[in-house]
XYZ file of C-alpha atoms in Angstrom:
366
model
C 45.817 -0.354 33.579
C 44.992 -3.469 35.565
C 41.521 -4.935 35.824
C 40.344 -6.736 38.929
C 37.181 -8.831 39.132
C 36.002 -10.344 42.381
C 34.441 -13.798 42.268
C 31.642 -14.019 44.831
C 28.855 -16.434 45.652
C 27.431 -18.639 48.355
C 29.594 -21.496 49.639
C 29.834 -24.579 47.386
C 28.626 -23.021 44.139
C 31.909 -23.623 42.267
C 33.889 -20.435 42.971
C 37.153 -22.093 43.942
C 36.906 -24.643 41.138
C 36.392 -21.765 38.726
C 39.350 -19.915 40.196
C 41.511 -23.011 39.729
C 40.557 -22.911 36.057
C 41.220 -19.194 35.733
C 44.705 -19.264 37.181
C 45.546 -22.961 36.869
C 46.485 -22.787 40.537
C 45.569 -25.532 42.991
C 43.888 -23.745 45.872
C 41.702 -25.425 48.449
C 38.332 -26.372 46.938
C 36.522 -28.581 49.429
C 32.901 -29.556 49.895
C 32.180 -27.380 52.923
C 31.648 -23.659 53.622
C 34.596 -21.294 54.129
C 37.188 -23.544 52.462
C 38.624 -20.268 51.179
C 39.349 -17.942 54.091
C 41.784 -15.433 52.595
C 41.180 -13.958 49.144
C 43.151 -15.740 46.433
C 44.439 -13.502 43.693
C 45.450 -14.767 40.281
C 46.549 -12.969 37.136
C 45.783 -14.373 33.707
C 46.527 -12.999 30.260
C 43.713 -11.837 28.034
C 43.518 -13.714 24.765
C 43.507 -11.431 21.751
C 43.956 -12.822 18.247
C 45.320 -9.452 17.150
C 48.277 -9.948 19.481
C 49.016 -13.317 17.897
C 49.088 -11.700 14.459
C 51.361 -8.864 15.640
C 53.675 -11.422 17.197
C 53.953 -13.197 13.828
C 54.631 -9.922 11.993
C 57.267 -8.406 14.304
C 58.828 -11.515 15.897
C 59.634 -9.459 19.019
C 62.060 -10.317 21.793
C 59.221 -9.790 24.262
C 55.522 -10.388 23.867
C 53.261 -8.984 26.601
C 49.479 -9.360 26.370
C 47.268 -7.380 28.700
C 46.568 -8.892 32.114
C 43.366 -9.614 33.975
C 43.272 -10.108 37.729
C 40.733 -12.270 39.550
C 40.174 -12.360 43.282
C 38.438 -15.416 44.707
C 36.501 -14.227 47.747
C 35.291 -16.719 50.351
C 31.620 -17.719 50.285
C 29.170 -15.142 51.588
C 26.185 -16.164 53.693
C 23.035 -14.492 54.930
C 24.029 -11.959 57.589
C 27.460 -11.270 56.068
C 26.909 -7.505 56.352
C 26.537 -8.008 60.102
C 29.633 -10.178 60.345
C 28.102 -13.637 59.898
C 30.535 -16.175 58.444
C 33.388 -13.655 58.650
C 31.275 -11.542 56.311
C 32.669 -8.102 57.128
C 36.150 -9.269 56.226
C 34.964 -10.775 52.937
C 32.933 -7.695 52.019
C 35.998 -5.499 52.517
C 37.820 -7.558 49.874
C 35.003 -6.949 47.384
C 35.360 -3.177 47.794
C 38.797 -3.388 46.205
C 37.637 -4.878 42.873
C 36.426 -3.148 39.697
C 33.678 -5.618 38.825
C 31.809 -8.444 40.530
C 31.406 -11.915 39.052
C 28.637 -13.618 41.006
C 28.740 -17.392 40.625
C 25.312 -19.004 40.811
C 24.722 -22.733 41.107
C 22.357 -23.895 38.372
C 22.605 -27.674 38.712
C 21.342 -30.449 40.989
C 23.793 -32.767 42.705
C 22.895 -34.518 45.933
C 26.583 -35.146 46.668
C 27.356 -31.420 46.936
C 25.658 -29.737 49.871
C 23.925 -26.369 49.628
C 23.938 -24.063 52.639
C 20.170 -23.553 52.295
C 19.339 -27.201 51.650
C 18.041 -26.940 48.080
C 18.798 -25.284 44.722
C 17.169 -21.918 44.071
C 19.429 -19.571 42.081
C 17.215 -16.499 42.443
C 17.104 -16.894 46.212
C 20.901 -17.251 46.193
C 21.337 -14.110 44.075
C 18.996 -12.109 46.276
C 20.750 -13.341 49.435
C 24.099 -12.029 48.220
C 22.734 -8.859 46.668
C 20.877 -8.021 49.887
C 24.094 -8.347 51.879
C 25.838 -5.980 49.464
C 22.927 -3.541 49.772
C 22.951 -3.689 53.581
C 26.691 -3.104 53.660
C 26.383 0.013 51.471
C 23.421 1.277 53.486
C 25.385 0.949 56.711
C 28.131 3.153 55.259
C 25.640 5.821 54.183
C 23.806 5.828 57.507
C 27.050 6.262 59.432
C 28.388 8.957 57.113
C 25.329 11.024 56.189
C 24.958 12.920 59.484
C 28.589 14.061 59.358
C 28.305 15.162 55.734
C 25.058 17.041 56.429
C 26.673 18.909 59.318
C 29.647 19.811 57.152
C 27.376 21.022 54.325
C 25.364 23.248 56.699
C 28.560 24.791 58.011
C 30.540 25.207 54.797
C 27.686 25.902 52.344
C 30.099 24.350 49.841
C 28.413 23.329 46.588
C 30.133 19.926 46.459
C 29.237 19.164 50.084
C 25.586 20.037 49.482
C 25.546 17.912 46.329
C 27.141 15.006 48.196
C 24.355 15.115 50.789
C 21.715 15.101 48.050
C 23.336 12.151 46.314
C 23.775 10.163 49.517
C 20.106 10.655 50.368
C 19.128 9.505 46.893
C 21.340 6.447 47.317
C 19.929 5.796 50.785
C 16.374 5.779 49.439
C 17.343 3.403 46.622
C 19.041 0.948 48.984
C 16.149 1.050 51.438
C 13.983 -0.080 48.519
C 16.446 -2.963 47.877
C 17.573 -1.367 44.619
C 21.329 -1.576 43.841
C 23.029 1.742 43.155
C 24.174 0.605 39.709
C 20.495 0.780 38.652
C 20.029 4.328 39.927
C 21.168 6.052 36.733
C 23.772 8.254 38.389
C 25.562 10.883 36.297
C 29.335 10.869 35.812
C 29.591 13.797 38.232
C 27.583 11.948 40.875
C 29.661 8.796 40.436
C 32.836 10.816 40.846
C 31.603 12.276 44.131
C 30.767 8.773 45.374
C 34.031 7.202 44.215
C 35.735 7.307 47.604
C 32.941 5.251 49.182
C 33.649 2.185 47.008
C 29.995 1.160 47.174
C 29.547 -2.537 46.437
C 26.219 -2.185 44.622
C 27.638 0.501 42.343
C 30.109 -1.953 40.828
C 29.107 -3.602 37.533
C 28.107 -7.231 37.937
C 28.013 -10.354 35.779
C 26.120 -13.475 36.791
C 28.059 -16.655 36.104
C 25.761 -19.660 35.929
C 27.525 -22.915 36.836
C 25.823 -25.810 35.033
C 26.464 -29.516 34.481
C 28.809 -30.733 31.759
C 25.955 -32.721 30.197
C 23.991 -29.476 29.727
C 26.700 -27.584 27.853
C 25.474 -26.576 24.403
C 22.065 -28.119 25.117
C 20.013 -24.988 25.687
C 19.032 -23.424 28.995
C 17.858 -25.489 31.926
C 15.107 -24.140 34.191
C 17.591 -22.585 36.625
C 19.555 -20.809 33.905
C 16.331 -19.483 32.370
C 15.415 -17.869 35.692
C 18.864 -16.329 36.115
C 18.773 -14.842 32.606
C 15.362 -13.323 33.275
C 16.628 -11.805 36.528
C 19.756 -10.429 34.849
C 17.653 -8.923 32.062
C 15.703 -6.930 34.661
C 19.047 -5.476 35.820
C 20.320 -4.936 32.264
C 23.385 -7.077 32.905
C 24.929 -10.208 31.442
C 24.833 -13.935 32.196
C 27.634 -16.287 31.208
C 26.974 -20.012 31.539
C 29.740 -22.570 31.945
C 30.670 -25.745 33.758
C 33.376 -24.851 36.280
C 34.649 -28.425 36.369
C 35.038 -28.502 32.579
C 36.817 -25.129 32.642
C 39.246 -26.540 35.197
C 39.934 -29.522 32.930
C 40.408 -27.241 29.910
C 42.957 -25.151 31.790
C 45.249 -28.159 32.112
C 45.285 -28.975 28.374
C 47.503 -27.831 25.543
C 46.010 -25.429 22.987
C 45.420 -28.281 20.543
C 43.834 -30.504 23.197
C 41.659 -27.666 24.386
C 40.366 -26.963 20.866
C 39.636 -30.655 20.401
C 37.733 -30.859 23.686
C 35.708 -27.731 22.930
C 34.805 -29.128 19.517
C 33.706 -32.374 21.150
C 31.465 -30.402 23.498
C 29.996 -28.423 20.605
C 31.449 -25.137 21.852
C 33.311 -22.479 19.853
C 35.060 -20.974 22.897
C 35.513 -21.584 26.590
C 33.277 -20.028 29.220
C 36.252 -18.190 30.685
C 37.055 -16.516 27.372
C 33.439 -15.345 27.209
C 33.649 -14.114 30.789
C 36.720 -11.979 30.081
C 35.085 -10.452 26.994
C 31.894 -9.723 28.925
C 33.778 -8.121 31.819
C 35.732 -5.892 29.440
C 32.452 -4.831 27.902
C 30.677 -3.861 31.124
C 33.719 -1.905 32.316
C 33.995 -0.016 29.020
C 37.548 -1.200 28.351
C 39.500 -1.403 25.108
C 43.045 -2.193 23.945
C 45.785 -0.303 22.130
C 49.172 -1.701 21.092
C 52.828 -0.724 20.999
C 54.945 -2.705 18.537
C 58.534 -3.223 17.482
C 61.347 -5.748 17.317
C 62.073 -5.391 21.025
C 58.503 -5.708 22.229
C 54.914 -6.174 21.162
C 52.582 -5.204 23.990
C 48.865 -4.708 24.598
C 47.625 -1.934 26.898
C 44.184 -1.724 28.450
C 42.438 1.651 28.597
C 38.966 2.932 29.355
C 36.936 4.097 26.365
C 36.864 7.887 26.299
C 40.497 8.319 27.375
C 42.560 10.644 25.212
C 46.018 10.040 23.747
C 47.809 11.896 26.537
C 46.042 9.871 29.245
C 46.751 6.621 27.412
C 50.418 7.548 27.145
C 50.410 7.856 30.930
C 49.391 4.207 31.234
C 52.857 3.307 29.955
C 54.708 5.825 32.136
C 53.846 9.083 33.884
C 56.708 10.790 31.982
C 54.940 9.962 28.701
C 51.871 11.857 29.870
C 53.749 14.734 31.510
C 55.905 15.430 28.449
C 53.413 14.372 25.763
C 54.014 15.925 22.335
C 51.933 13.790 19.986
C 51.069 10.210 19.087
C 51.882 8.433 15.844
C 48.862 6.223 15.217
C 47.893 3.539 12.742
C 44.969 1.179 13.076
C 45.409 -2.565 13.438
C 43.072 -3.174 10.484
C 45.145 -0.914 8.234
C 48.349 -2.680 9.269
C 46.849 -6.047 8.399
C 45.549 -4.736 5.062
C 48.817 -3.086 3.984
C 51.109 -5.621 5.746
C 53.831 -3.175 6.917
C 53.955 0.168 8.723
C 55.796 1.689 5.762
C 53.041 0.694 3.340
C 50.420 2.096 5.720
C 52.276 5.434 5.672
C 52.603 5.357 1.870
C 48.833 4.834 1.631
C 48.298 7.939 3.744
C 46.700 5.969 6.580
C 49.205 6.872 9.306
C 48.191 9.779 11.535
C 49.789 12.251 13.931
C 47.354 12.876 16.765
C 47.394 15.477 19.515
C 46.690 15.144 23.225
C 42.895 15.394 22.835
C 42.603 12.521 20.368
C 40.294 9.840 21.756
C 42.083 6.519 21.592
C 40.295 3.769 19.666
C 40.339 0.032 20.222
C 43.028 -1.505 18.005
C 45.141 1.647 17.636
C 48.876 0.974 17.264
C 50.802 3.860 18.812
C 54.200 5.391 19.143
C 54.255 8.279 21.620
C 56.553 11.254 21.236
C 57.349 13.064 24.467
C 59.912 15.323 26.083
C 60.639 15.755 29.806
């Protein structure tokens, strides 16, 4: 299961610099709007200390951590929902992602221009969020009449419910309230899935600060962003995009030394990945052996049969059962055999809810 996060923000807030750090790719990152015209996509591996330990234990021929995909989307501007600054094209790219990472500039620097002339992170956030709201509202307004007509004709329960939900969403958006704050049920979300509403996607605010402010407490801009995020019940990650770019070019040892010198226990990007996993409700299970040690991403609440299907559709179609041990038990008892002797190994059926850290071997027949 792949995860895609879209990096958005106004021009010149540090998006492309951050993307360089994420993928260690050298894309265009210039000091003017629309330096990034097409979305840049980069895949990075997710760091997981458990994988490192499994690699040491099994010494596999192949070692495959789970992957995380970032899309760097060109800077949005006021009026993007109406096509300003190539906005419609950029907004269409955002619809394809699972989560939104909104980069917010939280530092002063007279050498780097701001499209609005001065630094005001809350204004910047509201500018982007309003464009996302307007884009979703346009979709509802153009669709609602057709759905209402269909519901009147068919009297179908799902059609009637869809009309009710769309009207509820319309009212929320007209009040400048993102759909993710509407408290929709799982059933309602499922009915809205095909619309790919931008404001229904989970969001993380990424505050870009100066290197000199790392580990020094929150500056006034960051304090405001955290307060805003708290009102939306979402997360804020602070980092210095330029420092993250420098870290991405270092060896592991050099990186650890630099982080220690900055008074940090981990990089901002590592924190971002963890936070994004959390808001998307993701977890990891493992398959192990001499040939391969591999991590697989799944959504919490998925059962064993569904998780088997992440590996291959045949695994799900012909699922018999899953042999499961927990990572913690493997570490405690040191070998799979000792885990079994301790009675900690389990045979689970198709309805077993997979847990983070499960180590699985799937039995199937097709």
